[in-house]
Short mmCIF file of C-alpha atoms in Angstrom, two decimals:
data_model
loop_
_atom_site.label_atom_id
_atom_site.label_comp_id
_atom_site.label_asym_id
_atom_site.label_seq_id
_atom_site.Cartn_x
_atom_site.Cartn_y
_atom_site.Cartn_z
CA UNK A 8 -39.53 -96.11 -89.51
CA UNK A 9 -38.79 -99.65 -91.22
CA UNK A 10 -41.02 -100.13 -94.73
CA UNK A 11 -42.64 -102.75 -92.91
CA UNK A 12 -43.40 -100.26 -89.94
CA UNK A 13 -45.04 -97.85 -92.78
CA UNK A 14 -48.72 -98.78 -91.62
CA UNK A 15 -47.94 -97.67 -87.97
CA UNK A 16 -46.46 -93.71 -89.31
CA UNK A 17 -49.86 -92.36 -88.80
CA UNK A 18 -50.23 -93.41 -85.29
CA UNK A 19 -46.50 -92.25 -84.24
CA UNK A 20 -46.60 -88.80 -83.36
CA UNK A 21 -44.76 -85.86 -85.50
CA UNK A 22 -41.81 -83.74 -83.72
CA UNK A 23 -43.28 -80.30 -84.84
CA UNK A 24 -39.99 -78.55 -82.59
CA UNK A 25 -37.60 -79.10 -80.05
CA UNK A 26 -36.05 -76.57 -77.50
CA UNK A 27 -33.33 -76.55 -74.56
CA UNK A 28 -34.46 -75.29 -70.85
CA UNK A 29 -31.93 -73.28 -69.83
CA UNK A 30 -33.41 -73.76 -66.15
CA UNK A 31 -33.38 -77.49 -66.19
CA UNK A 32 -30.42 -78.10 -68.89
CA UNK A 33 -32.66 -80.51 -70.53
CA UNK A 34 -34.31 -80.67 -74.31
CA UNK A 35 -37.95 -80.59 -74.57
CA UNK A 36 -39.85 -82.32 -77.77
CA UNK A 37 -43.02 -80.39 -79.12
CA UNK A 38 -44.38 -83.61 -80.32
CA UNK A 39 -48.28 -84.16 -82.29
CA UNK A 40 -51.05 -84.71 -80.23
CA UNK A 41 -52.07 -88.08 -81.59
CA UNK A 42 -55.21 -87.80 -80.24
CA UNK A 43 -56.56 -84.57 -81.86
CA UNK A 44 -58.58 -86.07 -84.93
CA UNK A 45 -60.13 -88.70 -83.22
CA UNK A 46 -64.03 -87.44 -82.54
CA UNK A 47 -64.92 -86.46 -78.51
CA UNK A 48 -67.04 -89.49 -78.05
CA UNK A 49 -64.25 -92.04 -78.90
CA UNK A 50 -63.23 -94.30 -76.39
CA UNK A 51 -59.62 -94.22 -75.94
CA UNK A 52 -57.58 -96.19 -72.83
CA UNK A 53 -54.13 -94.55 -71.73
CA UNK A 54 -51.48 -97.44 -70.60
CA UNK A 55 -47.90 -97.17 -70.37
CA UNK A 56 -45.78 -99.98 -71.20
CA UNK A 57 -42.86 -100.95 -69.24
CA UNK A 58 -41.39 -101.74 -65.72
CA UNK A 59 -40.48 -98.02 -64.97
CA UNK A 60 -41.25 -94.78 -66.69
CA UNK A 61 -37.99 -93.26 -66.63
CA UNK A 62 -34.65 -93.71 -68.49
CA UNK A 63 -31.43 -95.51 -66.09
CA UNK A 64 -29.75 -92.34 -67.51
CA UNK A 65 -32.23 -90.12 -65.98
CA UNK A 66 -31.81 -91.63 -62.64
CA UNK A 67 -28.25 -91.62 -62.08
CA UNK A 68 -28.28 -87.87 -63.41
CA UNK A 69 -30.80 -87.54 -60.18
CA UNK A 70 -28.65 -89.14 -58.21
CA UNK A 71 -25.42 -87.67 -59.03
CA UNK A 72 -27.18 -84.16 -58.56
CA UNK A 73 -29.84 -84.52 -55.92
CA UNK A 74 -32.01 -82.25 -56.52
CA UNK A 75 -34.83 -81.51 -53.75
CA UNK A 76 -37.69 -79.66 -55.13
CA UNK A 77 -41.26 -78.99 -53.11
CA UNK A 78 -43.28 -79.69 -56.61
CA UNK A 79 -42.10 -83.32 -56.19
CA UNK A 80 -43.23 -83.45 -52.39
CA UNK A 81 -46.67 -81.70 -53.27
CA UNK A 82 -47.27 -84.27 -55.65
CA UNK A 83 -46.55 -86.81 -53.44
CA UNK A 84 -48.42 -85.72 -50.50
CA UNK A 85 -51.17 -85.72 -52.61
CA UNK A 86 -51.11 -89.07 -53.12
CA UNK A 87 -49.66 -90.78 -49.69
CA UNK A 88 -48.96 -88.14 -46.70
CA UNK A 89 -47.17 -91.15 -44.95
CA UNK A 90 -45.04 -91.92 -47.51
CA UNK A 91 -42.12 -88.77 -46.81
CA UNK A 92 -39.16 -89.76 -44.54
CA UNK A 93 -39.08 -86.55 -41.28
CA UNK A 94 -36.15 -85.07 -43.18
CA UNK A 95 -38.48 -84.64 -46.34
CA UNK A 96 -41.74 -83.52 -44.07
CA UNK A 97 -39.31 -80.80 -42.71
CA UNK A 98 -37.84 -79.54 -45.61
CA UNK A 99 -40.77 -80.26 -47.77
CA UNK A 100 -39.23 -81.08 -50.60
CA UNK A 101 -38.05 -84.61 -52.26
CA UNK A 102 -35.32 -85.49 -54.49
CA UNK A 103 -36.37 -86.53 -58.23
CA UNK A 104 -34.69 -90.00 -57.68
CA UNK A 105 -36.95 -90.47 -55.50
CA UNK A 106 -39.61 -89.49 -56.42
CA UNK A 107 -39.25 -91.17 -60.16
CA UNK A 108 -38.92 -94.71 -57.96
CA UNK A 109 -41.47 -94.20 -55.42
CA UNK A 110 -44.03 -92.87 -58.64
CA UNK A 111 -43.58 -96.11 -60.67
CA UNK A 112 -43.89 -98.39 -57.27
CA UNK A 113 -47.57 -96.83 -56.27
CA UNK A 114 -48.45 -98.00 -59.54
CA UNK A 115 -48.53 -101.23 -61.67
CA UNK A 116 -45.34 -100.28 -63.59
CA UNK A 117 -42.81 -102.04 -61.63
CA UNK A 118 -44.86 -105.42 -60.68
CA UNK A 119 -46.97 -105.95 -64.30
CA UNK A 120 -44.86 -103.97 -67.10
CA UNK A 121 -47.32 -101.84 -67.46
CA UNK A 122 -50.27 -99.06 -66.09
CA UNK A 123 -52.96 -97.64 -66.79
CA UNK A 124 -52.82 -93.77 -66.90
CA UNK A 125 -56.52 -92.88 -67.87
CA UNK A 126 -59.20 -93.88 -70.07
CA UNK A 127 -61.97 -92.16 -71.89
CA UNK A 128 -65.34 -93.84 -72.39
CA UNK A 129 -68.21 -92.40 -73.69
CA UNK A 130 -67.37 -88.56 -73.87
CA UNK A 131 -66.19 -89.43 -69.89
CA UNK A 132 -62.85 -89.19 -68.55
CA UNK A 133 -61.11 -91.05 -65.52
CA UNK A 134 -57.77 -90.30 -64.60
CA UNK A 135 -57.85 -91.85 -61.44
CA UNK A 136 -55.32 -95.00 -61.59
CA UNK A 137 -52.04 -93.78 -60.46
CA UNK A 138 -52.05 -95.34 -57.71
CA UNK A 139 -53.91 -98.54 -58.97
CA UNK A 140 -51.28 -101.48 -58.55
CA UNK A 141 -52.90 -105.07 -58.14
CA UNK A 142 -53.58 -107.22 -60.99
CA UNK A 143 -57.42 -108.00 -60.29
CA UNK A 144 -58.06 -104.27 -60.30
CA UNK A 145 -56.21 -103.47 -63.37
CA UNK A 146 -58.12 -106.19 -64.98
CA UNK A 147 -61.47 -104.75 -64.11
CA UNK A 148 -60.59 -101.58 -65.46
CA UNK A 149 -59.75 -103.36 -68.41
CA UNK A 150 -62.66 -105.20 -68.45
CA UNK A 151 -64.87 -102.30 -67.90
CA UNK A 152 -63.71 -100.67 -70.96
CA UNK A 153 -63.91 -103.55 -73.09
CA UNK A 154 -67.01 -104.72 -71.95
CA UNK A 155 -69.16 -103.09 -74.52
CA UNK A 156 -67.09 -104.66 -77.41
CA UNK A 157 -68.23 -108.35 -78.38
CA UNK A 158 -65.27 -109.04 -80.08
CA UNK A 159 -63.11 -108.65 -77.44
CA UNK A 160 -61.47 -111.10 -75.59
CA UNK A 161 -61.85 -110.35 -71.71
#
């Protein structure tokens, strides 16, 4: 961090580790869990900034190596049983390329710069927004978890 960035260190997590996945040929982060002194009853919302969640890097790795994997189509049957192509209904499976484009365009990532992953309010969690994408219902969840603060601007 910058010296002027000194009053932010104790919200940026700590890398406790790293390790390499032989199976994936990747390395993996052990990172703090910024969220572990903070009481249960504090009310904490989840968003993720940006207009997709993965690196360019990462996708053209995907893409020069297509790899199909039935995790990927799981998850994404979950979510929208329309949205497979035959060839991925028959083979079950769906390339992480894919999948890392068609994850960030269910969501509001690609059209606001930004989602909401969860939020916790009042020793309550909701985890439910993945595949919340219009601006008017982002706001109300916004608004819902700011209503209970006069000082906020909503």
């Amino acid at each position: 961090l910058m010296e002027e960035d000194e009053a932010l260190r104790h919200h940026i997590p700590k890398l406790h580790s790293s390790y390499s996945s032989n199976t994936h040929c990747k390395m993996f982060l052990v990172l703090e869990n910024c969220l572990h002194s903070f009481s249960p009853s504090a009310n904490i919302l989840d968003c993720k900034m940006g207009v997709r969640t993965f690196l360019e890097e990462a996708l053209m790795t995907a893409r020069q190596n297509p790899d199909l994997r039935s995790d990927l189509y799981q998850r994404m049957v979950l979510v929208d049983d329309d949205e497979q192509t035959h060839m991925e209904h028959y083979l079950q499976k769906v390339a992480l390329h894919r999948f890392m484009i068609w994850r960030d365009t269910i969501s509001s990532t690609t059209s606001l710069g930004f989602r909401v992953k969860g939020m916790r309010k009042r020793g309550i969690t909701y985890q439910h927004y993945k595949i919340v994408k219009s601006e008017k219902k982002i706001f109300k969840i916004i608004q819902s978890f700011l209503k209970d603060y006069s000082w906020a601007a909503i």
